[in-house]
mmCIF file of C-alpha atoms (C1' of nucleotides) in Angstrom:
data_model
loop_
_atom_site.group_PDB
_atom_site.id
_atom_site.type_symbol
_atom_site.label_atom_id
_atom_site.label_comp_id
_atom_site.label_asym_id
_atom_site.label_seq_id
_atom_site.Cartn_x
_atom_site.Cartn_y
_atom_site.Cartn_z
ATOM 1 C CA UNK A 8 -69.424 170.873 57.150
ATOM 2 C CA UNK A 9 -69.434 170.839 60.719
ATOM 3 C CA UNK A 10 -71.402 171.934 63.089
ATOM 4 C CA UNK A 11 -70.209 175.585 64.989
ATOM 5 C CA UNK A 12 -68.967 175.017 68.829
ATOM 6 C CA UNK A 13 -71.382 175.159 71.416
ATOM 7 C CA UNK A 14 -71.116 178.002 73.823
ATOM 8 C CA UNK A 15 -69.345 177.240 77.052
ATOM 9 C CA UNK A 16 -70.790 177.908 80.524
ATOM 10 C CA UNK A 17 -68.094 181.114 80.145
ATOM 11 C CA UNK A 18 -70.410 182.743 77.826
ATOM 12 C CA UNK A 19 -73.426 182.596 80.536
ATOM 13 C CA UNK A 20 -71.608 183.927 83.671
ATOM 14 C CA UNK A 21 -71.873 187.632 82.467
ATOM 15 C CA UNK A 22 -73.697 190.471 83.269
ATOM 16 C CA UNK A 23 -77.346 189.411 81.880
ATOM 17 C CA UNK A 24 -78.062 192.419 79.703
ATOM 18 C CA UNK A 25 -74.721 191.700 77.895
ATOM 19 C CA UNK A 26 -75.582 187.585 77.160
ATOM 20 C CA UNK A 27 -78.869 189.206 75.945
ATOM 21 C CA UNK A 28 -77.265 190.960 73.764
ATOM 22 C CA UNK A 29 -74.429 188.464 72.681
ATOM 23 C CA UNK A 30 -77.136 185.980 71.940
ATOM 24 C CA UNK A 31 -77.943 187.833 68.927
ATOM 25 C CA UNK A 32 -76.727 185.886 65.907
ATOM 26 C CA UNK A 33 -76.307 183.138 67.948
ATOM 27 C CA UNK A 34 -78.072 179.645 66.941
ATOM 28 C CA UNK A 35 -80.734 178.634 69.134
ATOM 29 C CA UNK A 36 -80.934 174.679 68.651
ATOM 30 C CA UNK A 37 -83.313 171.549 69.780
ATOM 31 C CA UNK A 38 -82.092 167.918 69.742
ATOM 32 C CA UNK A 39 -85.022 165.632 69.012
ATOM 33 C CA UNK A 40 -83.404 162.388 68.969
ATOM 34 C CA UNK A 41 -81.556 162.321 65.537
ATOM 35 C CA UNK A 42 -82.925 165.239 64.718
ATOM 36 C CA UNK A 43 -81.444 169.265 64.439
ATOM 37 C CA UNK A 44 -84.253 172.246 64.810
ATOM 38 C CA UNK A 45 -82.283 175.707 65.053
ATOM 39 C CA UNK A 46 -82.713 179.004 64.514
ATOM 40 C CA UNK A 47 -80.741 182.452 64.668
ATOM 41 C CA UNK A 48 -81.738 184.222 67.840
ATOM 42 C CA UNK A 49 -83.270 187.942 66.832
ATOM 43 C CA UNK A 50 -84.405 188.711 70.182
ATOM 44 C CA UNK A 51 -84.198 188.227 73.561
ATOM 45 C CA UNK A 52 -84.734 190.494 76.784
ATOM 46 C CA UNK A 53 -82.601 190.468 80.488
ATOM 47 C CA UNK A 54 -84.283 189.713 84.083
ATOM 48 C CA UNK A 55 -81.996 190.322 86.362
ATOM 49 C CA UNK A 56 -81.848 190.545 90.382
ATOM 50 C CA UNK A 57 -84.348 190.576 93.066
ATOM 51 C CA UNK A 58 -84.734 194.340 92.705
ATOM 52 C CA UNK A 59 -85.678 194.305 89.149
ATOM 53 C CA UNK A 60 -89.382 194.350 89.617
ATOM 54 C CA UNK A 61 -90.064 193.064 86.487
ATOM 55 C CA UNK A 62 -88.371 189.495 87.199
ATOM 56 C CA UNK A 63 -90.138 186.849 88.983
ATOM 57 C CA UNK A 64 -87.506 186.719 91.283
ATOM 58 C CA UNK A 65 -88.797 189.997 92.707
ATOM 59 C CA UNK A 66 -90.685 187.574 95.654
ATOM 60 C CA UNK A 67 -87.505 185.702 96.260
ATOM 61 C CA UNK A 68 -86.345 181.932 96.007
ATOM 62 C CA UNK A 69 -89.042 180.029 95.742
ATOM 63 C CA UNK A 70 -89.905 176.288 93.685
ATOM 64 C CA UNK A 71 -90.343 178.587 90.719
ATOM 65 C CA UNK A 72 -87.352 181.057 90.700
ATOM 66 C CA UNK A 73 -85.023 178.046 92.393
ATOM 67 C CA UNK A 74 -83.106 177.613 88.654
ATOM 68 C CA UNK A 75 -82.623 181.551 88.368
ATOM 69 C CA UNK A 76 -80.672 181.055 91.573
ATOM 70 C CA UNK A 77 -78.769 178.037 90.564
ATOM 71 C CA UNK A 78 -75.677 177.759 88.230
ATOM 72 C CA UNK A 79 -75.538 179.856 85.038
ATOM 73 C CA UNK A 80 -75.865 178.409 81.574
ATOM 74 C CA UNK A 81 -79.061 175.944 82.325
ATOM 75 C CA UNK A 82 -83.305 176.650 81.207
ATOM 76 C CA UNK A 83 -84.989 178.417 83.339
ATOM 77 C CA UNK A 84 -88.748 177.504 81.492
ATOM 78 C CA UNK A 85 -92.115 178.463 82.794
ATOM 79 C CA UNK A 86 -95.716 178.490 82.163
ATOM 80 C CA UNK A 87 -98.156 181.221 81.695
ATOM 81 C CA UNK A 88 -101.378 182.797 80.692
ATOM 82 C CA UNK A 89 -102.781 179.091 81.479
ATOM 83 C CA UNK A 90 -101.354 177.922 78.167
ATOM 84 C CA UNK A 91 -98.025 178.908 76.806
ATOM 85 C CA UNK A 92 -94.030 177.800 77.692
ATOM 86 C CA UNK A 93 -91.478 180.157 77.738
ATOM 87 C CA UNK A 94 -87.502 179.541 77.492
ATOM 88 C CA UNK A 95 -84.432 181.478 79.318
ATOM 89 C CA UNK A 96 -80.964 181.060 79.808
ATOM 90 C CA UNK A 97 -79.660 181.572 83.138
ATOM 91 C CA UNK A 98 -76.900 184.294 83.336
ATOM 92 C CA UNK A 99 -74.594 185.318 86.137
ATOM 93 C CA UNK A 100 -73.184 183.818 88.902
ATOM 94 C CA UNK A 101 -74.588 181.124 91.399
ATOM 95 C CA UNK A 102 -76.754 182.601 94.047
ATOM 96 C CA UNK A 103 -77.549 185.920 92.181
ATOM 97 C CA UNK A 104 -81.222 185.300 90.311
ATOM 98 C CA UNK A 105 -81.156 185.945 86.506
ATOM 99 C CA UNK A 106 -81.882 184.988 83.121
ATOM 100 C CA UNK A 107 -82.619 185.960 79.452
ATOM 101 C CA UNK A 108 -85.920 185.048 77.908
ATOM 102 C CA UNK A 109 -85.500 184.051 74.242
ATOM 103 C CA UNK A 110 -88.231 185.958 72.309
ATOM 104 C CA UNK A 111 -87.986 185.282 68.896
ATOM 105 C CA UNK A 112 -85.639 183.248 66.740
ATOM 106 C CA UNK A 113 -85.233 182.865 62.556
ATOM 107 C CA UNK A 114 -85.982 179.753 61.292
ATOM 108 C CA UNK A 115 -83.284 177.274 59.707
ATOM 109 C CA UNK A 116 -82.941 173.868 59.879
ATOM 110 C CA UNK A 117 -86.191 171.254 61.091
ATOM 111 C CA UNK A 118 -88.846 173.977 58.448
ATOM 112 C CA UNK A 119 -91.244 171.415 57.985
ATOM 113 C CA UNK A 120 -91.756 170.340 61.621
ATOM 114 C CA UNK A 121 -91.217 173.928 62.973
ATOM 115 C CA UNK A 122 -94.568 174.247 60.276
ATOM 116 C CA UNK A 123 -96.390 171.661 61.387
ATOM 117 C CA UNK A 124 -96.417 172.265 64.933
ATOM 118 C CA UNK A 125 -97.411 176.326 63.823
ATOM 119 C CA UNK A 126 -100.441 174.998 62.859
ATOM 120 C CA UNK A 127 -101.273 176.564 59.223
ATOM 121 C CA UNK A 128 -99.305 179.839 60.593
ATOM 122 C CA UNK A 129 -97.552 181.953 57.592
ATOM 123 C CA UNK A 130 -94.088 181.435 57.752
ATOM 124 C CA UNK A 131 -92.920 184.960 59.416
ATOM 125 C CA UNK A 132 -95.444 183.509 62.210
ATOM 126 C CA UNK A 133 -93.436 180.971 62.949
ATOM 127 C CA UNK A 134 -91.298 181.664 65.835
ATOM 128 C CA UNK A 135 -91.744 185.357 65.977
ATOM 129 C CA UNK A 136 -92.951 185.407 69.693
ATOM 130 C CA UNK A 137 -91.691 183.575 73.094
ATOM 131 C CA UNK A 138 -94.431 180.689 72.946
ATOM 132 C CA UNK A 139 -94.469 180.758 69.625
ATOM 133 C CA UNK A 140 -90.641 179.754 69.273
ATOM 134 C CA UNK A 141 -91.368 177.208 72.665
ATOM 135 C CA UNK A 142 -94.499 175.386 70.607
ATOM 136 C CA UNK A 143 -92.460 175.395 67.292
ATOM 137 C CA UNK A 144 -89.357 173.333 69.050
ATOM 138 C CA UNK A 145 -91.604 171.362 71.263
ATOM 139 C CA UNK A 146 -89.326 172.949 74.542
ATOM 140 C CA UNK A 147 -92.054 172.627 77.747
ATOM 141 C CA UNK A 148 -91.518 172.192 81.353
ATOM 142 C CA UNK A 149 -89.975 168.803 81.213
ATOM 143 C CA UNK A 150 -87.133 170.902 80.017
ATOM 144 C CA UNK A 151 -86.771 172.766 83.133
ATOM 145 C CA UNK A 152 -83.213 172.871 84.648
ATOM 146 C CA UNK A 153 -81.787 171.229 81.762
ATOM 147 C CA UNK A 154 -78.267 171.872 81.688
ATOM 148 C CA UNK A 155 -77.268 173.400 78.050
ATOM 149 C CA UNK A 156 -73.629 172.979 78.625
ATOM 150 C CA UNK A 157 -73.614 169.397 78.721
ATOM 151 C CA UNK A 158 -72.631 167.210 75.689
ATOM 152 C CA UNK A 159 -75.746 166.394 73.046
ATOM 153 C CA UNK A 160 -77.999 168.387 75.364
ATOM 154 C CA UNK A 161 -81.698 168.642 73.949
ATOM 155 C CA UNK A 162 -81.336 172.994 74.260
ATOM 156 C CA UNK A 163 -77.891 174.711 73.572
ATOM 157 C CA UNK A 164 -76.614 177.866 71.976
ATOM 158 C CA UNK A 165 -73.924 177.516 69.178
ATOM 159 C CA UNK A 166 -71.992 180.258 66.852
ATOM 160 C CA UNK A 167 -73.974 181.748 64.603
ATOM 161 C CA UNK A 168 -73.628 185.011 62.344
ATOM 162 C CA UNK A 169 -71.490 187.815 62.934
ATOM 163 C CA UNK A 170 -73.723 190.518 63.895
ATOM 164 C CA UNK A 171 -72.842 194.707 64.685
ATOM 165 C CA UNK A 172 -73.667 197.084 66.976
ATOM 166 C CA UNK A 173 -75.475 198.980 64.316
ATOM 167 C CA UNK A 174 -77.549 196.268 63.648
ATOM 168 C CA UNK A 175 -79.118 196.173 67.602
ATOM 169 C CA UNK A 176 -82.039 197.951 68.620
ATOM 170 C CA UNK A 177 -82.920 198.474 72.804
ATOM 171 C CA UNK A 178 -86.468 199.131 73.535
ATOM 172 C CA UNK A 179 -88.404 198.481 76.880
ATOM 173 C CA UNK A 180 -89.167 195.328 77.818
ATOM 174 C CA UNK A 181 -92.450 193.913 75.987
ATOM 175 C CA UNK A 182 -95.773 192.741 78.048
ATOM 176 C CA UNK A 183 -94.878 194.724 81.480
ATOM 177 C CA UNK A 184 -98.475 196.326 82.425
ATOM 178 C CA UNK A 185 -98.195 196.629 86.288
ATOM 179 C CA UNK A 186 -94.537 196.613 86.888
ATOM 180 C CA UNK A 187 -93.223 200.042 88.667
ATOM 181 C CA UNK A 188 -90.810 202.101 87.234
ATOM 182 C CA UNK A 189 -87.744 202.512 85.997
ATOM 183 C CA UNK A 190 -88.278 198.304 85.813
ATOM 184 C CA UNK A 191 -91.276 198.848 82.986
ATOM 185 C CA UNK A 192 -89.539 201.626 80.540
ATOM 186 C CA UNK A 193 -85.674 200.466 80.629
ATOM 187 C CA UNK A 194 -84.179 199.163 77.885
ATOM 188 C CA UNK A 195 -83.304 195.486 78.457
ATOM 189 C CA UNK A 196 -84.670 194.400 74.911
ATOM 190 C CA UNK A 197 -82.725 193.361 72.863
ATOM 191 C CA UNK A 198 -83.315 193.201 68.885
ATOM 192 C CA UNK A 199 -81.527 192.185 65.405
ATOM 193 C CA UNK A 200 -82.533 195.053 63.059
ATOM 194 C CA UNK A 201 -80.857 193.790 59.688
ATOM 195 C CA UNK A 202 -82.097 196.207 56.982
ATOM 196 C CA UNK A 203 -83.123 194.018 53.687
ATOM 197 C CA UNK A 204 -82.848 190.846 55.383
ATOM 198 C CA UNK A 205 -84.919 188.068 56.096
ATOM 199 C CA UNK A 206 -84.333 188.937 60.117
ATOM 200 C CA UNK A 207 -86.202 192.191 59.446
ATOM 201 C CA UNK A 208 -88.706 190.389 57.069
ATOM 202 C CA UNK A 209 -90.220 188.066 60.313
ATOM 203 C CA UNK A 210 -89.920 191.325 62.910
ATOM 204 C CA UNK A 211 -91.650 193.509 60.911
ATOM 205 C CA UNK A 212 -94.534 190.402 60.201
ATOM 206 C CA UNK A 213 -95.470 190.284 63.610
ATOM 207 C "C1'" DA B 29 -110.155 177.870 99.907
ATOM 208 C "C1'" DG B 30 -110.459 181.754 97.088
ATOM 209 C "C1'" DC B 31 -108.620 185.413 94.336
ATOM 210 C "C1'" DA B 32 -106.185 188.378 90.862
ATOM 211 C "C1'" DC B 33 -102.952 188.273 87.512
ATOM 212 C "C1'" DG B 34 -99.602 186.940 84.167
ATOM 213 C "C1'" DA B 35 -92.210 188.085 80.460
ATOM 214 C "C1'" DT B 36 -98.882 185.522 75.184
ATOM 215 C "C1'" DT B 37 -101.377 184.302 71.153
ATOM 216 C "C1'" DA B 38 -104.919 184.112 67.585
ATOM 217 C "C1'" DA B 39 -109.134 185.577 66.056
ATOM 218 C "C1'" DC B 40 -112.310 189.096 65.612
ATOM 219 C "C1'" DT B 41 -114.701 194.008 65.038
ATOM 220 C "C1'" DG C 7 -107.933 198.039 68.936
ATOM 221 C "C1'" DT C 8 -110.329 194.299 71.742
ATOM 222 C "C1'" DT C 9 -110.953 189.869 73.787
ATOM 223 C "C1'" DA C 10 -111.202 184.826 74.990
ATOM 224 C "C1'" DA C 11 -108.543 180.962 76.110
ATOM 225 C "C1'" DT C 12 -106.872 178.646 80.474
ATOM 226 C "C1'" DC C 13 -104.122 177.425 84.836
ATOM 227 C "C1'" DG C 14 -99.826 177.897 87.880
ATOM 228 C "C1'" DT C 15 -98.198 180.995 91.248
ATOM 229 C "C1'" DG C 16 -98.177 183.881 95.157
ATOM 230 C "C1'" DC C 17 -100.982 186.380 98.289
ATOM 231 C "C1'" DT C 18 -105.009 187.101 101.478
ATOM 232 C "C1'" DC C 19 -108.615 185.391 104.383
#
DNA sequence: AGCACGATTAACT
DNA sequence: GTTAATCGTGCTC
């Protein structure tokens, strides 16, 4: 069999809280030289604009936010709490800061290196959390920028499962303490609610 | 130069 | 529910 198509710059030029939640279903996967890590994306949040308080480009283009403002479709990844990687897409067009942060994916394909880089975690543990999915894949800053458009890229995004509306749940962004409102209670999380499935199995875990 | 805080996680009471 | 771990970033002095 092979492999689905990987998604086309196309698919990142869109409004951000739409990619968010097109990315649903969609295969998260890590080239480590010969080797295929991937999981189905359950949930992801949008950042979106200079207004949107609860993006870090609410202070503007600076050697941190630079890749927000730069062509869609490439990782925007940072580092924070002293200690943990995180991993976006860049969304809409060039010049307008945005991206969606990858939260949690399903495990499929690499299990027993995704297991040994978790560290003696229980399998639902895995990647059920931002870092968690960033530690598991081995994505860090040297990553930053990468372009996952290009041909055998290390990050890209291919088809996955067919997922419904019915299946998505919205619910405030998670981890906002001191970010003003309406940026801290709207609904820009995104989340794969499959009743009976192993995607609800690792939510409900965590 | 110093400070407060963070799009988190794991361990603990 | 609470808290330590640990350091880059942006802001103030």
């Amino acid at each position: 069999m092979p492999h689905a198509s990987q998604l086309t710059r196309e698919f990142y030029v869109r409004d951000t809280r739409l990619v968010a939640r097109q990315l649903l279903g969609m295969r998260l996967v890590r080239r480590e030289n010969d080797l295929r890590l991937s999981g189905i994306i359950v949930e992801t949040e949008a950042y979106r604009g200079e207004e949107d308080q609860a993006c870090h480009a609410r202070v503007g283009r600076t050697a941190r936010t630079q890749v927000m403002y730069g062509p869609p479709g490439h990782a925007y990844i940072y580092f924070t709490y002293g200690m943990h990687w995180m991993l976006n897409f860049v969304t809409e067009g060039e010049g307008y800061p945005a991206a969606v942060l990858i939260r949690a994916i399903y495990p499929e394909e690499g299990l027993d290196l995704i297991q040994a880089r978790r560290n003696g975690q229980p399998r639902p543990r895995w990647t059920d959390g931002p870092a968690k999915l960033c530690q598991a894949l081995n994505i860090d800053g040297r990553l930053h920028g990468l372009d996952l458009c290009a041909p055998h890229s290390e990050i890209f995004v291919e088809e996955g499962v067919p997922i419904s509306d019915a299946s998505v749940t919205n619910a405030p962004r998670v981890g906002l303490y001191t970010v003003p409102e309406p940026w801290k209670s709207i609904h820009w999380n995104f989340q794969l609610k499959v009743k009976g499935t192993l995607f609800e199995e690792q939510k409900v875990s965590s």
